CSV table of C-alpha atoms in Angstrom, one decimal:
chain,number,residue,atom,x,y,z
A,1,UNK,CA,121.7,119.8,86.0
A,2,UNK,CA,123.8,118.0,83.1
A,3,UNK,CA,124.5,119.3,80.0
A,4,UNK,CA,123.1,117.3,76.7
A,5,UNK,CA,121.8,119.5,73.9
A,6,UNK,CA,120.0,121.3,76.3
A,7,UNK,CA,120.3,121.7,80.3
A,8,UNK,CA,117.8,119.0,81.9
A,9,UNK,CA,116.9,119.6,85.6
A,10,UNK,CA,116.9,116.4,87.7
A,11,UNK,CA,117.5,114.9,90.8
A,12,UNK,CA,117.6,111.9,91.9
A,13,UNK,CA,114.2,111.2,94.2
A,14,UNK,CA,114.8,107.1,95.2
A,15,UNK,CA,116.2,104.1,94.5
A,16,UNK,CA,114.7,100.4,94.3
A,17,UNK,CA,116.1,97.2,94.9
A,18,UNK,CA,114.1,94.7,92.5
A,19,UNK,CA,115.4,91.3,92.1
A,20,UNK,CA,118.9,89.7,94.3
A,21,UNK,CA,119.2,85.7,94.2
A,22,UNK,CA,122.0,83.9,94.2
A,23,UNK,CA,121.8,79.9,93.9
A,24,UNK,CA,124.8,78.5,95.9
A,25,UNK,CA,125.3,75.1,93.8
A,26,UNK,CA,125.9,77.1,90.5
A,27,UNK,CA,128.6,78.8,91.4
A,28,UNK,CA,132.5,77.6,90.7
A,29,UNK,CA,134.7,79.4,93.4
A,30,UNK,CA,137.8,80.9,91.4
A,31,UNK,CA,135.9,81.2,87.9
A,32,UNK,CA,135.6,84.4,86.2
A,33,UNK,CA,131.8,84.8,85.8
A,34,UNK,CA,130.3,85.9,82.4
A,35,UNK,CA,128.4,88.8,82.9
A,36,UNK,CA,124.9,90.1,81.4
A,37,UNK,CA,123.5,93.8,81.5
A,38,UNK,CA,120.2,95.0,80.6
A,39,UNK,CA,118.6,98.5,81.1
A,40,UNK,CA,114.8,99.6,80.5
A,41,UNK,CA,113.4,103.1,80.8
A,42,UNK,CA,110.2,103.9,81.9
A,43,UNK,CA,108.6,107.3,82.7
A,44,UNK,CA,105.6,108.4,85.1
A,45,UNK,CA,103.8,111.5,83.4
A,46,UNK,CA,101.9,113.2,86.1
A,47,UNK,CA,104.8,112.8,88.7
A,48,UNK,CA,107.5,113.6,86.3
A,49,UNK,CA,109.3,110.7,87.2
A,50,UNK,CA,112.2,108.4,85.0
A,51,UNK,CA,113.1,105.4,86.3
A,52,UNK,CA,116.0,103.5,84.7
A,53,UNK,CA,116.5,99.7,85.7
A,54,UNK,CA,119.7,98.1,85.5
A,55,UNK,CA,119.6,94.1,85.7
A,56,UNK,CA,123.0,92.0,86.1
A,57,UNK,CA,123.1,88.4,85.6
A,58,UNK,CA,126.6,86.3,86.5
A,59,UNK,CA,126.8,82.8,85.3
A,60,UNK,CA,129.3,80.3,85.6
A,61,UNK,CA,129.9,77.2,83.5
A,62,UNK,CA,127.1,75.5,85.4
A,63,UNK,CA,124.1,78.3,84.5
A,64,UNK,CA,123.0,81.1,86.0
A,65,UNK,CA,124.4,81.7,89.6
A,66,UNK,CA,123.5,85.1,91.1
A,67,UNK,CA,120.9,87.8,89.5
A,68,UNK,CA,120.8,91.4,90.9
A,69,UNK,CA,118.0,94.0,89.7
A,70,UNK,CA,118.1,97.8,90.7
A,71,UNK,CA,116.3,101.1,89.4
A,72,UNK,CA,116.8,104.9,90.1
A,73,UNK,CA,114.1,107.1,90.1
A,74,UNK,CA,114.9,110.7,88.3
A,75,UNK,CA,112.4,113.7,89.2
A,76,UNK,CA,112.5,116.2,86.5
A,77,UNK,CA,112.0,120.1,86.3
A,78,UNK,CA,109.1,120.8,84.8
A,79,UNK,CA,110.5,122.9,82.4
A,80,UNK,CA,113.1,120.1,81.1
A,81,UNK,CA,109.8,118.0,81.1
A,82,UNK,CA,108.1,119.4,79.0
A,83,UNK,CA,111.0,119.8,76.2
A,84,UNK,CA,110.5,116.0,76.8
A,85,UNK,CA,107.2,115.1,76.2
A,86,UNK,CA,106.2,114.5,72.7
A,87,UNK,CA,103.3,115.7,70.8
A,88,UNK,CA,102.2,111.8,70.6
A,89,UNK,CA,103.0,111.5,74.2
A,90,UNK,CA,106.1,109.6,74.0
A,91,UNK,CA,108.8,110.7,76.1
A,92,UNK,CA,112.3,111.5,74.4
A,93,UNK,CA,115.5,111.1,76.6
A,94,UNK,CA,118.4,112.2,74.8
A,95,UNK,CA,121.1,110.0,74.2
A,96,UNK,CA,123.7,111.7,76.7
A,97,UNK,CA,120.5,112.0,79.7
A,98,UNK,CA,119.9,108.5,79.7
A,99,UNK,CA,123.4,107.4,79.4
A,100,UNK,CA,124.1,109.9,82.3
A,101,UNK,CA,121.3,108.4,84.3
A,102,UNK,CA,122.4,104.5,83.0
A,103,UNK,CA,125.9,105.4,85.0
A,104,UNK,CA,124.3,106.6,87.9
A,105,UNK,CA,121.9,103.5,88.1
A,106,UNK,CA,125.2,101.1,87.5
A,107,UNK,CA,126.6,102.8,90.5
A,108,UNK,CA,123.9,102.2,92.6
A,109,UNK,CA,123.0,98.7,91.8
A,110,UNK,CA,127.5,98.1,91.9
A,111,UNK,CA,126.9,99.7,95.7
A,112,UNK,CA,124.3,97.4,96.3
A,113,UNK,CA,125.7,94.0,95.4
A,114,UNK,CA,128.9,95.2,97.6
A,115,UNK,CA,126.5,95.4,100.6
A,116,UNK,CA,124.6,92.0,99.7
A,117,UNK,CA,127.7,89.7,99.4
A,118,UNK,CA,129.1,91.6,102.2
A,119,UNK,CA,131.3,89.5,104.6
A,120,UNK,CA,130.4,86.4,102.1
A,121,UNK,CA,132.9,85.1,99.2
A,122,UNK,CA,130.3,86.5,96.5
A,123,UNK,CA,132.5,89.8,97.6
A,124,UNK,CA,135.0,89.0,95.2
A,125,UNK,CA,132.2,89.5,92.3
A,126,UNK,CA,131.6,93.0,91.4
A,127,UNK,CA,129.9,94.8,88.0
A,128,UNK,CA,132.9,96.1,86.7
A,129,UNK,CA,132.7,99.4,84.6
A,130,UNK,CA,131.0,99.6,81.6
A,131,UNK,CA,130.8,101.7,78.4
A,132,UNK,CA,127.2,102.7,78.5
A,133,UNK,CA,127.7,103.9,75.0
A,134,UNK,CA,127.7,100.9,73.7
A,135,UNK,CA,124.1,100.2,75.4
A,136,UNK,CA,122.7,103.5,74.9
A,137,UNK,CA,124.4,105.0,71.3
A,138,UNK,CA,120.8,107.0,70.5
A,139,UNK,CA,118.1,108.9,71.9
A,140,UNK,CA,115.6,106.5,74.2
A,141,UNK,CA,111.9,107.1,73.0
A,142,UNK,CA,109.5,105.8,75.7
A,143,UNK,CA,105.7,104.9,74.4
A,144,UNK,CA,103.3,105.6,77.1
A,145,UNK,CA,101.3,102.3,76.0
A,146,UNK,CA,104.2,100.0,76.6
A,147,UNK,CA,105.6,101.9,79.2
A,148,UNK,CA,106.5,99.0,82.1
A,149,UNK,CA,106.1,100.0,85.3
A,150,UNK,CA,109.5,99.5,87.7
């Protein structure tokens, strides 16, 4: 459980691995990459499910070099559900829930580009830590009708 404005019963149920490429002639060996983060929320009503997508691109001064893509999947109590789900069906994820879940999702997809470039020299790039707050500085609101699916 985590502690927002109310206590939200979760756990985390799986993890996905959506998108890893990495095109070998755009990167500069010895270059500090520029990084680019991206998260998405979506929601699956009758299995109670959040998933939360986290999407890193690295580019070097030649263009876009190496793209890695991963989502956690969050079961929630029904009870902490419910408090969720709107009267117009939209699902609310407080702030501090879906930065909560956004660090946990960073994690996972960090873990997986560590065992991707494994034994390579894409090693030496990692997703350093990030403020999530300054992704995520208000409650998500998720609209069944344009609810992606991850």
């Amino acid at each position: 459980m985590i502690k927002s404005d109310k206590l939200i019963g979760y756990q985390l149920k799986s993890i996905s691995s959506n998108q890893f490429a990495i095109i070998d002639d755009l990167y500069i060996y010895g270059e500090t990459p520029k990084l680019d983060a991206s998260f998405a929320f979506a929601f699956e009503y009758e299995r109670r499910i959040i998933s939360c997508r986290a999407k890193f691109s690295f580019h070097s001064s030649k263009g876009l070099f190496m793209i890695i893509e991963g989502s956690c999947h969050f079961d929630i109590e029904l009870g902490s559900w419910k408090e969720m789900i709107q009267d117009n069906g939209r699902l609310k994820i407080e702030k501090n829930f879906a930065a909560h879940m956004s660090s946990l999702t960073i994690g996972t997809v960090r873990g997986m580009l560590h065992a991707k470039t494994e034994q390579t020299i894409y090693n030496l790039i990692f997703i350093p830590v990030i403020n999530v707050e300054e992704f995520i500085n208000e409650d998500v609101i998720i609209d069944p009708r344009s609810n992606p699916v991850t």
